[in-house]
PDB file of C-alpha atoms in Angstrom:
ATOM      1  CA  MET A 495       0.004   0.029  -0.006  1.00  0.00           C
ATOM      2  CA  LYS A 496       1.180   3.510  -0.784  1.00  0.00           C
ATOM      3  CA  ALA A 497       0.921   6.130   1.905  1.00  0.00           C
ATOM      4  CA  VAL A 498       1.576   9.783   2.506  1.00  0.00           C
ATOM      5  CA  ILE A 499       2.474  11.080   5.998  1.00  0.00           C
ATOM      6  CA  TYR A 500       1.082  14.427   6.918  1.00  0.00           C
ATOM      7  CA  VAL A 501       2.356  16.175  10.066  1.00  0.00           C
ATOM      8  CA  ARG A 502       1.490  19.600  11.527  1.00  0.00           C
ATOM      9  CA  VAL A 503       2.777  21.522  14.506  1.00  0.00           C
ATOM     10  CA  SER A 504       1.277  24.738  15.831  1.00  0.00           C
ATOM     11  CA  LYS A 505       4.349  26.707  16.854  1.00  0.00           C
ATOM     12  CA  ASN A 506       7.686  27.509  15.313  1.00  0.00           C
ATOM     13  CA  SER A 507       9.350  26.262  18.433  1.00  0.00           C
ATOM     14  CA  GLN A 508       7.984  22.772  17.916  1.00  0.00           C
ATOM     15  CA  ASP A 509       9.244  20.191  15.447  1.00  0.00           C
ATOM     16  CA  HIS A 510       7.702  17.381  13.588  1.00  0.00           C
ATOM     17  CA  LYS A 511      10.225  14.626  14.599  1.00  0.00           C
ATOM     18  CA  ARG A 512       8.014  12.765  17.015  1.00  0.00           C
ATOM     19  CA  GLN A 513       5.020  12.646  14.677  1.00  0.00           C
ATOM     20  CA  ILE A 514       7.222  11.567  11.750  1.00  0.00           C
ATOM     21  CA  ASN A 515       9.016   8.854  13.719  1.00  0.00           C
ATOM     22  CA  ASP A 516       5.771   7.444  15.142  1.00  0.00           C
ATOM     23  CA  LEU A 517       4.119   7.366  11.700  1.00  0.00           C
ATOM     24  CA  GLN A 518       7.164   5.901   9.956  1.00  0.00           C
ATOM     25  CA  ASP A 519       7.218   3.194  12.554  1.00  0.00           C
ATOM     26  CA  TYR A 520       3.514   2.476  12.084  1.00  0.00           C
ATOM     27  CA  ALA A 521       3.983   2.432   8.336  1.00  0.00           C
ATOM     28  CA  SER A 522       6.839  -0.053   8.638  1.00  0.00           C
ATOM     29  CA  GLN A 523       4.793  -2.359  10.843  1.00  0.00           C
ATOM     30  CA  LYS A 524       2.026  -2.364   8.325  1.00  0.00           C
ATOM     31  CA  ALA A 525       4.377  -2.739   5.322  1.00  0.00           C
ATOM     32  CA  TYR A 526       3.141   0.584   3.856  1.00  0.00           C
ATOM     33  CA  ASN A 527       5.343   2.303   1.212  1.00  0.00           C
ATOM     34  CA  VAL A 528       5.599   5.965   2.333  1.00  0.00           C
ATOM     35  CA  ILE A 529       6.077   7.988  -0.882  1.00  0.00           C
ATOM     36  CA  GLU A 530       6.099  11.360   0.728  1.00  0.00           C
ATOM     37  CA  VAL A 531       6.089  13.264   4.057  1.00  0.00           C
ATOM     38  CA  VAL A 532       4.295  16.508   4.094  1.00  0.00           C
ATOM     39  CA  LYS A 533       5.174  18.946   6.868  1.00  0.00           C
ATOM     40  CA  GLU A 534       3.384  22.071   8.008  1.00  0.00           C
ATOM     41  CA  LYS A 535       3.935  24.680  10.847  1.00  0.00           C
ATOM     42  CA  ILE A 536       0.653  26.554  11.412  1.00  0.00           C
ATOM     43  CA  SER A 537      -1.848  26.804  14.175  1.00  0.00           C
ATOM     44  CA  GLY A 538      -5.054  24.853  13.529  1.00  0.00           C
ATOM     45  CA  SER A 539      -6.983  27.796  15.034  1.00  0.00           C
ATOM     46  CA  THR A 540      -5.667  30.269  12.397  1.00  0.00           C
ATOM     47  CA  GLN A 541      -8.641  31.387  10.402  1.00  0.00           C
ATOM     48  CA  ASN A 542      -8.473  31.781   6.675  1.00  0.00           C
ATOM     49  CA  ALA A 543      -4.676  30.988   6.574  1.00  0.00           C
ATOM     50  CA  LYS A 544      -3.128  29.650   3.447  1.00  0.00           C
ATOM     51  CA  ARG A 545      -2.442  26.020   4.325  1.00  0.00           C
ATOM     52  CA  GLU A 546       0.311  25.121   1.862  1.00  0.00           C
ATOM     53  CA  GLY A 547       0.990  21.797   3.443  1.00  0.00           C
ATOM     54  CA  ILE A 548      -2.636  20.692   3.242  1.00  0.00           C
ATOM     55  CA  GLN A 549      -2.899  21.903  -0.318  1.00  0.00           C
ATOM     56  CA  LYS A 550       0.224  19.867  -1.207  1.00  0.00           C
ATOM     57  CA  LEU A 551      -1.278  16.813   0.486  1.00  0.00           C
ATOM     58  CA  LEU A 552      -4.523  17.204  -1.521  1.00  0.00           C
ATOM     59  CA  SER A 553      -2.589  17.590  -4.754  1.00  0.00           C
ATOM     60  CA  ILE A 554      -0.607  14.411  -4.093  1.00  0.00           C
ATOM     61  CA  VAL A 555      -3.680  12.415  -3.177  1.00  0.00           C
ATOM     62  CA  GLN A 556      -5.448  13.651  -6.358  1.00  0.00           C
ATOM     63  CA  SER A 557      -2.542  12.979  -8.726  1.00  0.00           C
ATOM     64  CA  LYS A 558      -1.010   9.779  -7.455  1.00  0.00           C
ATOM     65  CA  PRO A 559      -2.408   6.345  -6.568  1.00  0.00           C
ATOM     66  CA  ILE A 560      -2.399   6.700  -2.750  1.00  0.00           C
ATOM     67  CA  ASN A 561      -4.089   4.208  -0.528  1.00  0.00           C
ATOM     68  CA  CYS A 562      -3.957   6.116   2.753  1.00  0.00           C
ATOM     69  CA  VAL A 563      -2.816   9.290   4.522  1.00  0.00           C
ATOM     70  CA  LEU A 564      -1.209   8.781   7.908  1.00  0.00           C
ATOM     71  CA  VAL A 565      -1.668  11.431  10.620  1.00  0.00           C
ATOM     72  CA  SER A 566      -0.828  11.156  14.328  1.00  0.00           C
ATOM     73  CA  GLU A 567      -4.303  12.333  15.285  1.00  0.00           C
ATOM     74  CA  ILE A 568      -7.177  13.720  13.337  1.00  0.00           C
ATOM     75  CA  SER A 569      -6.790  17.203  14.843  1.00  0.00           C
ATOM     76  CA  ARG A 570      -3.624  17.581  12.806  1.00  0.00           C
ATOM     77  CA  LEU A 571      -5.748  17.886   9.706  1.00  0.00           C
ATOM     78  CA  GLY A 572      -7.844  20.737  11.251  1.00  0.00           C
TER      79      GLY A 572
END
């Protein structure tokens, strides 16, 4: 199965490492082929912000045969 990892943090002082490591471990356990990791630093509460990371994710999903998107928790998409 082909997968994309999407990670988001809210503050510039935070990093994506834990989310990425956890999701790569999960993908490895499930034998998923991670074709891309999309990272974003933006608060989920920011109204009307340009979400370049989520736009990139949508573009990948629409243009490539992807079976799943992996996120650490559903709130990362919000």
